[in-house]
mmCIF file of N, CA and C in Angstrom:
data_model
loop_
_atom_site.group_PDB
_atom_site.id
_atom_site.type_symbol
_atom_site.label_atom_id
_atom_site.label_comp_id
_atom_site.label_asym_id
_atom_site.label_seq_id
_atom_site.Cartn_x
_atom_site.Cartn_y
_atom_site.Cartn_z
ATOM 1 N N MET A 1 70.615 115.821 99.722
ATOM 2 C CA MET A 1 69.656 116.053 100.789
ATOM 3 C C MET A 1 69.790 115.967 102.264
ATOM 4 N N ALA A 2 70.471 114.696 102.518
ATOM 5 C CA ALA A 2 70.541 114.189 103.958
ATOM 6 C C ALA A 2 71.638 115.119 104.618
ATOM 7 N N ASN A 3 72.768 115.421 103.898
ATOM 8 C CA ASN A 3 73.703 116.401 104.133
ATOM 9 C C ASN A 3 72.870 117.782 104.549
ATOM 10 N N ASP A 4 72.103 118.495 103.760
ATOM 11 C CA ASP A 4 71.447 119.379 104.012
ATOM 12 C C ASP A 4 70.546 119.377 105.217
ATOM 13 N N LEU A 5 69.692 118.251 105.200
ATOM 14 C CA LEU A 5 69.102 117.953 106.636
ATOM 15 C C LEU A 5 69.871 118.144 107.781
ATOM 16 N N SER A 6 70.803 117.322 107.891
ATOM 17 C CA SER A 6 72.216 117.245 108.853
ATOM 18 C C SER A 6 72.420 118.601 109.417
ATOM 19 N N ASN A 7 72.998 119.887 108.184
ATOM 20 C CA ASN A 7 73.137 120.617 108.413
ATOM 21 C C ASN A 7 72.323 121.967 108.843
ATOM 22 N N ARG A 8 71.145 121.456 108.681
ATOM 23 C CA ARG A 8 70.179 122.474 109.161
ATOM 24 C C ARG A 8 69.590 122.273 110.619
ATOM 25 N N PHE A 9 69.447 120.846 110.709
ATOM 26 C CA PHE A 9 69.270 120.336 112.364
ATOM 27 C C PHE A 9 70.263 120.919 112.962
ATOM 28 N N ASN A 10 71.732 120.699 112.628
ATOM 29 C CA ASN A 10 72.686 120.985 113.607
ATOM 30 C C ASN A 10 72.534 122.740 113.837
ATOM 31 N N GLN A 11 72.528 123.250 112.857
ATOM 32 C CA GLN A 11 72.324 125.168 113.219
ATOM 33 C C GLN A 11 71.320 125.328 113.903
ATOM 34 N N LEU A 12 69.881 124.474 114.070
ATOM 35 C CA LEU A 12 69.079 124.650 114.707
ATOM 36 C C LEU A 12 69.723 124.950 116.384
ATOM 37 N N PHE A 13 70.301 123.795 116.337
ATOM 38 C CA PHE A 13 70.611 123.696 117.940
ATOM 39 C C PHE A 13 72.035 124.146 118.612
ATOM 40 N N ASP A 14 72.846 125.080 117.385
ATOM 41 C CA ASP A 14 74.043 125.511 117.917
ATOM 42 C C ASP A 14 74.295 126.393 118.923
ATOM 43 N N ASP A 15 72.968 127.225 119.204
ATOM 44 C CA ASP A 15 72.897 128.202 119.799
ATOM 45 C C ASP A 15 72.320 127.995 121.081
ATOM 46 N N SER A 16 71.746 126.695 121.060
ATOM 47 C CA SER A 16 71.162 126.165 122.363
ATOM 48 C C SER A 16 71.715 125.634 123.392
ATOM 49 N N ASP A 17 71.444 125.390 124.430
ATOM 50 C CA ASP A 17 72.328 124.979 125.776
ATOM 51 C C ASP A 17 72.808 123.358 125.144
ATOM 52 N N ARG A 18 73.950 123.376 126.085
ATOM 53 C CA ARG A 18 74.857 122.322 125.738
ATOM 54 C C ARG A 18 74.160 120.823 125.685
ATOM 55 N N PHE A 19 73.306 120.392 126.412
ATOM 56 C CA PHE A 19 72.260 119.153 126.354
ATOM 57 C C PHE A 19 71.889 119.108 124.774
ATOM 58 N N PHE A 20 71.130 119.995 124.368
ATOM 59 C CA PHE A 20 70.204 119.932 123.286
ATOM 60 C C PHE A 20 71.298 120.130 122.159
ATOM 61 N N GLY A 21 72.487 120.720 122.202
ATOM 62 C CA GLY A 21 73.412 121.146 121.107
ATOM 63 C C GLY A 21 73.575 119.475 120.214
ATOM 64 N N ASN A 22 73.922 118.523 121.149
ATOM 65 C CA ASN A 22 74.288 117.070 120.301
ATOM 66 C C ASN A 22 73.245 116.426 120.143
ATOM 67 N N PHE A 23 71.802 116.768 120.527
ATOM 68 C CA PHE A 23 70.861 115.719 120.622
ATOM 69 C C PHE A 23 70.486 115.401 118.775
ATOM 70 N N GLY A 24 70.373 114.322 118.656
ATOM 71 C CA GLY A 24 70.524 113.871 117.431
ATOM 72 C C GLY A 24 71.359 113.677 116.110
ATOM 73 N N ARG A 25 72.450 114.350 116.544
ATOM 74 C CA ARG A 25 73.330 114.557 115.526
ATOM 75 C C ARG A 25 74.202 113.310 114.984
ATOM 76 N N SER A 26 74.377 111.967 116.012
ATOM 77 C CA SER A 26 74.669 110.900 115.670
ATOM 78 C C SER A 26 73.327 110.462 114.653
ATOM 79 N N PHE A 27 72.503 110.465 114.903
ATOM 80 C CA PHE A 27 70.944 110.195 113.760
ATOM 81 C C PHE A 27 71.290 110.626 112.536
ATOM 82 N N PHE A 28 71.072 111.693 112.151
ATOM 83 C CA PHE A 28 71.429 112.528 110.990
ATOM 84 C C PHE A 28 72.759 112.367 110.386
ATOM 85 N N SER A 29 73.640 112.013 111.355
ATOM 86 C CA SER A 29 75.278 111.830 110.346
ATOM 87 C C SER A 29 75.307 110.665 109.548
ATOM 88 N N GLY A 30 74.444 109.801 110.247
ATOM 89 C CA GLY A 30 74.342 108.159 109.621
ATOM 90 C C GLY A 30 73.536 108.236 108.248
ATOM 91 N N LEU A 31 72.965 109.286 108.068
ATOM 92 C CA LEU A 31 71.616 109.578 106.578
ATOM 93 C C LEU A 31 73.009 109.895 105.763
ATOM 94 N N SER A 32 74.153 110.386 105.776
ATOM 95 C CA SER A 32 75.253 110.866 104.764
ATOM 96 C C SER A 32 75.377 109.360 103.817
ATOM 97 N N ASP A 33 75.967 110.026 102.767
ATOM 98 C CA ASP A 33 76.570 108.795 101.750
ATOM 99 C C ASP A 33 77.446 107.712 102.193
ATOM 100 N N SER A 34 76.941 106.475 101.564
ATOM 101 C CA SER A 34 77.591 105.207 102.476
ATOM 102 C C SER A 34 79.247 105.596 102.267
ATOM 103 N N PHE A 35 79.618 106.314 101.236
ATOM 104 C CA PHE A 35 80.835 106.224 101.080
ATOM 105 C C PHE A 35 81.988 106.992 101.797
ATOM 106 N N LYS A 36 81.342 107.729 102.763
ATOM 107 C CA LYS A 36 81.661 108.428 104.021
ATOM 108 C C LYS A 36 82.633 107.387 104.629
ATOM 109 N N ASP A 37 82.414 106.077 104.583
ATOM 110 C CA ASP A 37 82.941 104.926 105.365
ATOM 111 C C ASP A 37 84.406 104.498 104.784
ATOM 112 N N MET A 38 84.623 105.067 103.521
ATOM 113 C CA MET A 38 85.660 104.610 102.675
ATOM 114 C C MET A 38 86.626 105.767 102.408
ATOM 115 N N LYS A 39 87.202 106.435 103.213
ATOM 116 C CA LYS A 39 88.322 107.591 103.164
ATOM 117 C C LYS A 39 89.304 106.781 102.498
ATOM 118 N N SER A 40 89.593 107.869 101.341
ATOM 119 C CA SER A 40 90.672 107.244 100.628
ATOM 120 C C SER A 40 91.866 108.116 100.190
ATOM 121 N N ASP A 41 93.001 108.001 100.033
ATOM 122 C CA ASP A 41 94.185 108.733 99.117
ATOM 123 C C ASP A 41 94.520 108.091 98.038
ATOM 124 N N ILE A 42 94.649 108.984 97.068
ATOM 125 C CA ILE A 42 94.853 108.911 95.599
ATOM 126 C C ILE A 42 96.009 109.427 95.400
ATOM 127 N N LYS A 43 97.270 108.591 94.953
ATOM 128 C CA LYS A 43 98.587 109.337 94.543
ATOM 129 C C LYS A 43 98.749 109.131 92.713
ATOM 130 N N GLU A 44 99.501 110.016 92.304
ATOM 131 C CA GLU A 44 99.716 109.731 90.911
ATOM 132 C C GLU A 44 101.351 109.589 90.735
ATOM 133 N N ASN A 45 102.131 108.945 90.003
ATOM 134 C CA ASN A 45 103.464 109.178 89.532
ATOM 135 C C ASN A 45 103.550 108.784 88.186
ATOM 136 N N ASP A 46 104.567 108.863 87.805
ATOM 137 C CA ASP A 46 105.094 108.675 86.300
ATOM 138 C C ASP A 46 104.515 107.572 85.768
ATOM 139 N N ASP A 47 104.400 106.647 86.573
ATOM 140 C CA ASP A 47 103.936 105.242 85.931
ATOM 141 C C ASP A 47 102.718 104.292 86.195
ATOM 142 N N SER A 48 102.364 104.865 87.529
ATOM 143 C CA SER A 48 100.887 104.659 88.236
ATOM 144 C C SER A 48 100.072 105.600 89.128
ATOM 145 N N TYR A 49 99.199 104.754 89.516
ATOM 146 C CA TYR A 49 98.344 105.306 90.282
ATOM 147 C C TYR A 49 98.070 104.543 91.270
ATOM 148 N N GLN A 50 98.065 105.005 93.025
ATOM 149 C CA GLN A 50 97.763 104.343 93.741
ATOM 150 C C GLN A 50 96.629 104.805 94.840
ATOM 151 N N VAL A 51 95.883 103.713 95.024
ATOM 152 C CA VAL A 51 94.631 103.997 95.812
ATOM 153 C C VAL A 51 94.768 103.741 97.214
ATOM 154 N N VAL A 52 94.702 104.194 98.247
ATOM 155 C CA VAL A 52 94.990 103.856 99.599
ATOM 156 C C VAL A 52 93.589 103.777 100.103
ATOM 157 N N VAL A 53 92.931 102.709 100.535
ATOM 158 C CA VAL A 53 91.869 103.005 101.606
ATOM 159 C C VAL A 53 91.513 102.532 102.853
ATOM 160 N N ASP A 54 91.306 103.298 103.673
ATOM 161 C CA ASP A 54 91.022 102.815 105.160
ATOM 162 C C ASP A 54 89.446 101.845 105.099
ATOM 163 N N LEU A 55 89.619 100.371 105.532
ATOM 164 C CA LEU A 55 88.496 99.642 105.516
ATOM 165 C C LEU A 55 88.482 99.222 106.648
ATOM 166 N N PRO A 56 88.541 99.838 108.143
ATOM 167 C CA PRO A 56 88.563 98.943 109.536
ATOM 168 C C PRO A 56 87.383 98.366 109.869
ATOM 169 N N GLY A 57 87.921 96.996 110.486
ATOM 170 C CA GLY A 57 86.695 96.102 110.682
ATOM 171 C C GLY A 57 86.043 95.217 109.270
ATOM 172 N N VAL A 58 86.581 95.601 108.433
ATOM 173 C CA VAL A 58 86.225 94.388 107.528
ATOM 174 C C VAL A 58 87.056 93.528 107.243
ATOM 175 N N GLU A 59 86.728 92.316 106.885
ATOM 176 C CA GLU A 59 87.633 91.677 106.530
ATOM 177 C C GLU A 59 88.202 91.349 104.865
ATOM 178 N N LYS A 60 89.214 90.613 104.501
ATOM 179 C CA LYS A 60 89.797 90.584 103.200
ATOM 180 C C LYS A 60 88.756 89.996 102.858
ATOM 181 N N LYS A 61 88.099 88.569 102.939
ATOM 182 C CA LYS A 61 87.115 87.915 102.309
ATOM 183 C C LYS A 61 85.865 89.045 101.668
ATOM 184 N N ASP A 62 85.325 89.721 102.518
ATOM 185 C CA ASP A 62 84.253 90.622 102.208
ATOM 186 C C ASP A 62 84.581 91.776 101.177
ATOM 187 N N ILE A 63 85.945 92.024 100.502
ATOM 188 C CA ILE A 63 86.206 92.832 99.713
ATOM 189 C C ILE A 63 86.256 92.423 98.409
ATOM 190 N N ALA A 64 85.671 93.465 97.446
ATOM 191 C CA ALA A 64 85.423 93.015 96.077
ATOM 192 C C ALA A 64 86.002 94.263 95.387
ATOM 193 N N LEU A 65 86.644 94.132 94.120
ATOM 194 C CA LEU A 65 87.681 94.777 93.552
ATOM 195 C C LEU A 65 87.556 94.507 91.780
ATOM 196 N N ASP A 66 86.857 95.562 91.292
ATOM 197 C CA ASP A 66 86.330 95.287 89.968
ATOM 198 C C ASP A 66 87.260 96.585 89.258
ATOM 199 N N PHE A 67 87.503 96.582 87.781
ATOM 200 C CA PHE A 67 88.097 97.247 87.054
ATOM 201 C C PHE A 67 87.022 97.208 85.653
ATOM 202 N N LYS A 68 86.460 98.217 84.878
ATOM 203 C CA LYS A 68 85.761 97.996 83.511
ATOM 204 C C LYS A 68 85.802 99.565 83.643
ATOM 205 N N ASP A 69 85.599 99.576 81.964
ATOM 206 C CA ASP A 69 85.828 100.910 81.395
ATOM 207 C C ASP A 69 86.066 102.245 82.190
ATOM 208 N N ASN A 70 87.512 101.716 82.632
ATOM 209 C CA ASN A 70 88.329 102.966 83.095
ATOM 210 C C ASN A 70 87.794 103.415 84.308
ATOM 211 N N VAL A 71 86.892 102.641 85.536
ATOM 212 C CA VAL A 71 86.525 102.527 86.829
ATOM 213 C C VAL A 71 86.678 101.728 87.501
ATOM 214 N N LEU A 72 87.515 102.268 88.545
ATOM 215 C CA LEU A 72 87.912 101.107 89.619
ATOM 216 C C LEU A 72 86.422 100.953 90.569
ATOM 217 N N THR A 73 86.210 100.017 90.894
ATOM 218 C CA THR A 73 85.001 99.657 91.990
ATOM 219 C C THR A 73 85.599 99.131 93.081
ATOM 220 N N ILE A 74 85.601 99.505 94.291
ATOM 221 C CA ILE A 74 85.771 98.950 95.217
ATOM 222 C C ILE A 74 84.579 98.772 96.351
ATOM 223 N N SER A 75 84.267 97.355 96.610
ATOM 224 C CA SER A 75 82.834 97.369 97.309
ATOM 225 C C SER A 75 83.057 96.605 98.296
ATOM 226 N N ALA A 76 82.689 96.466 99.651
ATOM 227 C CA ALA A 76 82.908 95.817 100.908
ATOM 228 C C ALA A 76 81.856 95.652 101.645
ATOM 229 N N LYS A 77 81.779 94.727 102.827
ATOM 230 C CA LYS A 77 80.930 94.856 103.582
ATOM 231 C C LYS A 77 81.199 94.336 104.895
ATOM 232 N N ARG A 78 80.639 95.465 106.077
ATOM 233 C CA ARG A 78 81.473 94.957 107.257
ATOM 234 C C ARG A 78 79.779 94.469 107.818
ATOM 235 N N ASP A 79 80.169 93.118 108.739
ATOM 236 C CA ASP A 79 79.080 92.352 109.485
ATOM 237 C C ASP A 79 78.835 93.261 110.527
ATOM 238 N N SER A 80 77.782 92.940 110.893
ATOM 239 C CA SER A 80 77.137 93.378 112.174
ATOM 240 C C SER A 80 78.374 93.056 113.651
ATOM 241 N N PHE A 81 77.715 93.955 114.522
ATOM 242 C CA PHE A 81 78.648 93.959 115.736
ATOM 243 C C PHE A 81 77.619 93.826 116.934
ATOM 244 N N SER A 82 78.780 93.197 117.901
ATOM 245 C CA SER A 82 78.034 93.319 119.237
ATOM 246 C C SER A 82 77.977 94.605 119.995
ATOM 247 N N ASP A 83 76.745 94.948 120.510
ATOM 248 C CA ASP A 83 76.377 96.275 120.856
ATOM 249 C C ASP A 83 77.052 95.946 122.873
ATOM 250 N N GLU A 84 77.222 97.367 123.281
ATOM 251 C CA GLU A 84 77.030 97.089 124.914
ATOM 252 C C GLU A 84 75.819 97.372 125.343
ATOM 253 N N SER A 85 74.596 97.017 125.000
ATOM 254 C CA SER A 85 73.693 97.491 125.667
ATOM 255 C C SER A 85 73.309 96.932 126.969
ATOM 256 N N ASP A 86 72.536 97.467 128.099
ATOM 257 C CA ASP A 86 72.174 96.561 128.776
ATOM 258 C C ASP A 86 71.438 95.560 128.638
ATOM 259 N N ALA A 87 70.896 95.021 129.832
ATOM 260 C CA ALA A 87 69.971 93.889 129.975
ATOM 261 C C ALA A 87 68.578 94.227 129.352
ATOM 262 N N ASP A 88 68.374 95.195 129.400
ATOM 263 C CA ASP A 88 67.007 95.682 128.704
ATOM 264 C C ASP A 88 67.031 96.131 127.359
ATOM 265 N N GLY A 89 68.195 96.505 127.113
ATOM 266 C CA GLY A 89 68.519 96.427 124.974
ATOM 267 C C GLY A 89 68.681 98.082 125.457
ATOM 268 N N ASN A 90 69.088 98.773 126.344
ATOM 269 C CA ASN A 90 69.370 100.277 126.101
ATOM 270 C C ASN A 90 70.700 100.467 125.520
ATOM 271 N N LEU A 91 70.732 101.302 124.970
ATOM 272 C CA LEU A 91 71.794 101.781 124.160
ATOM 273 C C LEU A 91 71.855 103.372 123.886
ATOM 274 N N ILE A 92 72.466 103.867 124.656
ATOM 275 C CA ILE A 92 72.615 105.449 124.414
ATOM 276 C C ILE A 92 72.839 105.970 122.695
ATOM 277 N N THR A 93 73.919 105.698 122.577
ATOM 278 C CA THR A 93 74.294 105.914 121.237
ATOM 279 C C THR A 93 75.160 104.835 120.261
ATOM 280 N N SER A 94 75.268 104.688 119.035
ATOM 281 C CA SER A 94 75.924 103.816 118.399
ATOM 282 C C SER A 94 76.583 104.663 117.132
ATOM 283 N N GLU A 95 77.959 104.654 117.023
ATOM 284 C CA GLU A 95 78.459 105.616 115.724
ATOM 285 C C GLU A 95 79.154 104.559 114.761
ATOM 286 N N ARG A 96 78.992 103.116 115.269
ATOM 287 C CA ARG A 96 79.741 102.181 114.255
ATOM 288 C C ARG A 96 78.491 101.576 113.443
ATOM 289 N N SER A 97 79.361 101.705 111.719
ATOM 290 C CA SER A 97 78.063 101.377 110.984
ATOM 291 C C SER A 97 78.668 99.942 110.304
ATOM 292 N N TYR A 98 77.856 99.211 110.236
ATOM 293 C CA TYR A 98 77.857 98.183 109.642
ATOM 294 C C TYR A 98 76.792 97.845 107.928
ATOM 295 N N GLY A 99 77.339 97.044 107.382
ATOM 296 C CA GLY A 99 76.404 96.775 106.156
ATOM 297 C C GLY A 99 77.430 96.886 104.753
ATOM 298 N N SER A 100 76.804 97.004 103.770
ATOM 299 C CA SER A 100 77.600 97.123 102.266
ATOM 300 C C SER A 100 77.551 98.587 101.970
ATOM 301 N N PHE A 101 78.786 98.729 101.356
ATOM 302 C CA PHE A 101 79.160 100.510 100.934
ATOM 303 C C PHE A 101 80.071 99.963 99.633
ATOM 304 N N SER A 102 80.158 100.965 98.713
ATOM 305 C CA SER A 102 81.063 100.563 97.666
ATOM 306 C C SER A 102 81.369 102.275 97.302
ATOM 307 N N ARG A 103 82.774 102.503 96.652
ATOM 308 C CA ARG A 103 82.708 103.810 95.700
ATOM 309 C C ARG A 103 83.595 103.482 94.615
ATOM 310 N N GLN A 104 83.529 104.561 93.597
ATOM 311 C CA GLN A 104 84.102 104.401 92.255
ATOM 312 C C GLN A 104 84.857 105.402 92.109
ATOM 313 N N TYR A 105 86.101 105.420 91.245
ATOM 314 C CA TYR A 105 87.212 105.764 91.058
ATOM 315 C C TYR A 105 87.640 105.784 89.470
ATOM 316 N N ALA A 106 87.466 106.717 88.871
ATOM 317 C CA ALA A 106 87.795 107.078 87.467
ATOM 318 C C ALA A 106 89.509 107.256 87.318
ATOM 319 N N PHE A 107 89.875 106.470 86.470
ATOM 320 C CA PHE A 107 91.375 106.536 85.839
ATOM 321 C C PHE A 107 91.328 106.094 84.396
ATOM 322 N N ALA A 108 92.254 106.825 83.548
ATOM 323 C CA ALA A 108 92.594 106.669 82.450
ATOM 324 C C ALA A 108 94.126 106.084 82.159
ATOM 325 N N ASN A 109 94.486 105.344 81.048
ATOM 326 C CA ASN A 109 95.266 104.495 80.635
ATOM 327 C C ASN A 109 95.882 103.772 81.879
ATOM 328 N N VAL A 110 94.867 102.720 82.300
ATOM 329 C CA VAL A 110 95.275 102.077 82.874
ATOM 330 C C VAL A 110 96.113 100.574 82.416
ATOM 331 N N GLU A 111 96.513 99.448 82.777
ATOM 332 C CA GLU A 111 97.016 98.391 82.155
ATOM 333 C C GLU A 111 96.080 97.337 83.219
ATOM 334 N N GLU A 112 95.341 97.341 82.318
ATOM 335 C CA GLU A 112 94.235 96.368 83.632
ATOM 336 C C GLU A 112 94.938 95.008 83.987
ATOM 337 N N SER A 113 95.925 94.522 83.425
ATOM 338 C CA SER A 113 96.078 93.225 83.216
ATOM 339 C C SER A 113 97.200 93.039 85.031
ATOM 340 N N LYS A 114 97.835 94.611 85.050
ATOM 341 C CA LYS A 114 98.717 94.341 85.979
ATOM 342 C C LYS A 114 98.278 95.277 87.494
ATOM 343 N N ILE A 115 97.046 95.378 87.446
ATOM 344 C CA ILE A 115 96.763 95.746 88.635
ATOM 345 C C ILE A 115 96.614 95.029 89.688
ATOM 346 N N SER A 116 97.193 95.555 90.666
ATOM 347 C CA SER A 116 97.651 94.930 92.137
ATOM 348 C C SER A 116 96.906 95.216 93.201
ATOM 349 N N ALA A 117 96.540 94.576 94.338
ATOM 350 C CA ALA A 117 96.267 95.007 95.648
ATOM 351 C C ALA A 117 96.655 94.444 96.974
ATOM 352 N N SER A 118 96.947 94.829 98.000
ATOM 353 C CA SER A 118 97.219 94.100 99.238
ATOM 354 C C SER A 118 95.903 94.791 100.266
ATOM 355 N N TYR A 119 95.775 94.144 101.191
ATOM 356 C CA TYR A 119 95.339 94.483 102.643
ATOM 357 C C TYR A 119 96.067 94.252 103.550
ATOM 358 N N GLN A 120 96.096 95.127 104.523
ATOM 359 C CA GLN A 120 97.036 94.746 105.625
ATOM 360 C C GLN A 120 96.533 95.914 106.747
ATOM 361 N N ASN A 121 95.947 95.595 107.785
ATOM 362 C CA ASN A 121 95.706 96.140 109.213
ATOM 363 C C ASN A 121 94.771 97.085 108.639
ATOM 364 N N GLY A 122 93.649 96.745 108.047
ATOM 365 C CA GLY A 122 92.423 97.654 107.583
ATOM 366 C C GLY A 122 92.583 98.611 106.475
ATOM 367 N N VAL A 123 93.828 98.266 105.988
ATOM 368 C CA VAL A 123 94.260 99.317 105.170
ATOM 369 C C VAL A 123 94.468 98.481 103.476
ATOM 370 N N LEU A 124 93.549 99.108 102.676
ATOM 371 C CA LEU A 124 93.671 98.498 101.296
ATOM 372 C C LEU A 124 94.400 99.072 100.538
ATOM 373 N N THR A 125 95.372 99.030 99.459
ATOM 374 C CA THR A 125 96.355 99.609 98.799
ATOM 375 C C THR A 125 96.336 99.193 97.743
ATOM 376 N N VAL A 126 95.750 99.524 96.404
ATOM 377 C CA VAL A 126 95.431 99.290 94.758
ATOM 378 C C VAL A 126 96.341 100.022 94.262
ATOM 379 N N THR A 127 97.498 98.913 93.428
ATOM 380 C CA THR A 127 98.121 99.912 92.239
ATOM 381 C C THR A 127 97.765 99.771 91.135
ATOM 382 N N LEU A 128 97.428 100.838 90.547
ATOM 383 C CA LEU A 128 97.249 100.625 88.808
ATOM 384 C C LEU A 128 98.013 101.361 88.218
ATOM 385 N N PRO A 129 98.898 100.203 87.557
ATOM 386 C CA PRO A 129 99.991 100.621 86.283
ATOM 387 C C PRO A 129 99.539 101.158 85.114
ATOM 388 N N LYS A 130 100.154 102.385 84.790
ATOM 389 C CA LYS A 130 99.561 103.221 83.774
ATOM 390 C C LYS A 130 99.907 102.099 82.159
ATOM 391 N N LYS A 131 99.509 102.412 81.394
ATOM 392 C CA LYS A 131 99.768 101.922 79.776
ATOM 393 C C LYS A 131 101.135 102.206 79.569
ATOM 394 N N ALA A 132 101.851 101.635 79.040
ATOM 395 C CA ALA A 132 103.339 102.232 78.497
ATOM 396 C C ALA A 132 103.727 103.472 77.366
ATOM 397 N N GLU A 133 102.302 102.695 76.499
ATOM 398 C CA GLU A 133 102.171 104.192 75.406
ATOM 399 C C GLU A 133 101.874 105.366 75.863
ATOM 400 N N ALA A 134 100.769 104.979 76.662
ATOM 401 C CA ALA A 134 100.366 106.322 77.350
ATOM 402 C C ALA A 134 101.385 107.337 78.060
ATOM 403 N N ILE A 135 102.016 106.448 78.993
ATOM 404 C CA ILE A 135 103.854 107.301 79.495
ATOM 405 C C ILE A 135 104.417 107.869 78.393
ATOM 406 N N SER A 136 105.156 106.782 77.296
ATOM 407 C CA SER A 136 105.731 107.251 76.297
ATOM 408 C C SER A 136 105.272 108.365 75.204
ATOM 409 N N ASN A 137 103.554 108.336 75.050
ATOM 410 C CA ASN A 137 103.399 109.390 74.105
ATOM 411 C C ASN A 137 103.139 110.759 74.691
ATOM 412 N N THR A 138 103.458 110.840 75.411
ATOM 413 C CA THR A 138 103.273 112.730 75.971
ATOM 414 C C THR A 138 104.459 113.273 75.539
ATOM 415 N N HIS A 139 103.949 114.480 74.934
ATOM 416 C CA HIS A 139 105.273 115.369 74.277
ATOM 417 C C HIS A 139 104.706 116.801 74.234
ATOM 418 N N HIS A 140 105.537 117.648 74.424
ATOM 419 C CA HIS A 140 105.687 118.996 74.719
ATOM 420 C C HIS A 140 104.927 119.587 73.383
ATOM 421 N N ILE A 141 104.054 120.273 73.360
ATOM 422 C CA ILE A 141 103.456 121.335 72.299
ATOM 423 C C ILE A 141 103.756 122.745 72.444
ATOM 424 N N THR A 142 104.390 123.328 71.366
ATOM 425 C CA THR A 142 104.698 124.778 71.509
ATOM 426 C C THR A 142 103.628 125.424 70.784
ATOM 427 N N ILE A 143 103.380 126.451 72.160
ATOM 428 C CA ILE A 143 102.411 127.407 71.583
ATOM 429 C C ILE A 143 102.738 128.500 70.362
ATOM 430 N N ASP A 144 102.297 128.630 69.117
ATOM 431 C CA ASP A 144 102.465 129.844 68.521
ATOM 432 C C ASP A 144 102.074 131.086 68.807
#
């Protein structure tokens, strides 16, 4: 719903002059889902899945990983920031976000005890090895 509202608001001002063209967009863009702060890539190969998530500004101690019922949950929190407002507290715009956010990913046939993760330079990498029997039980089925 927030995305629809933002899109309608943006369309309303798209053909207006340039001053009003961007008015309010920062406010409405912040209303979309919090997982937008967790941009990720997911790769699969024969023996594992790999999830790479950008978490800039998040400290390692503020990241939690859980795997339950074939679902990987990544939770993080970004502490508040010091803004660049003047002595009167005036700040034109602020697009940096902070707070708690999480995202979930579903995977089948994961060897839970062998999941590993690393965090370096604001990038979280989670490797989820596949179960050995899931890899070896794949077979070709002939269609009659």
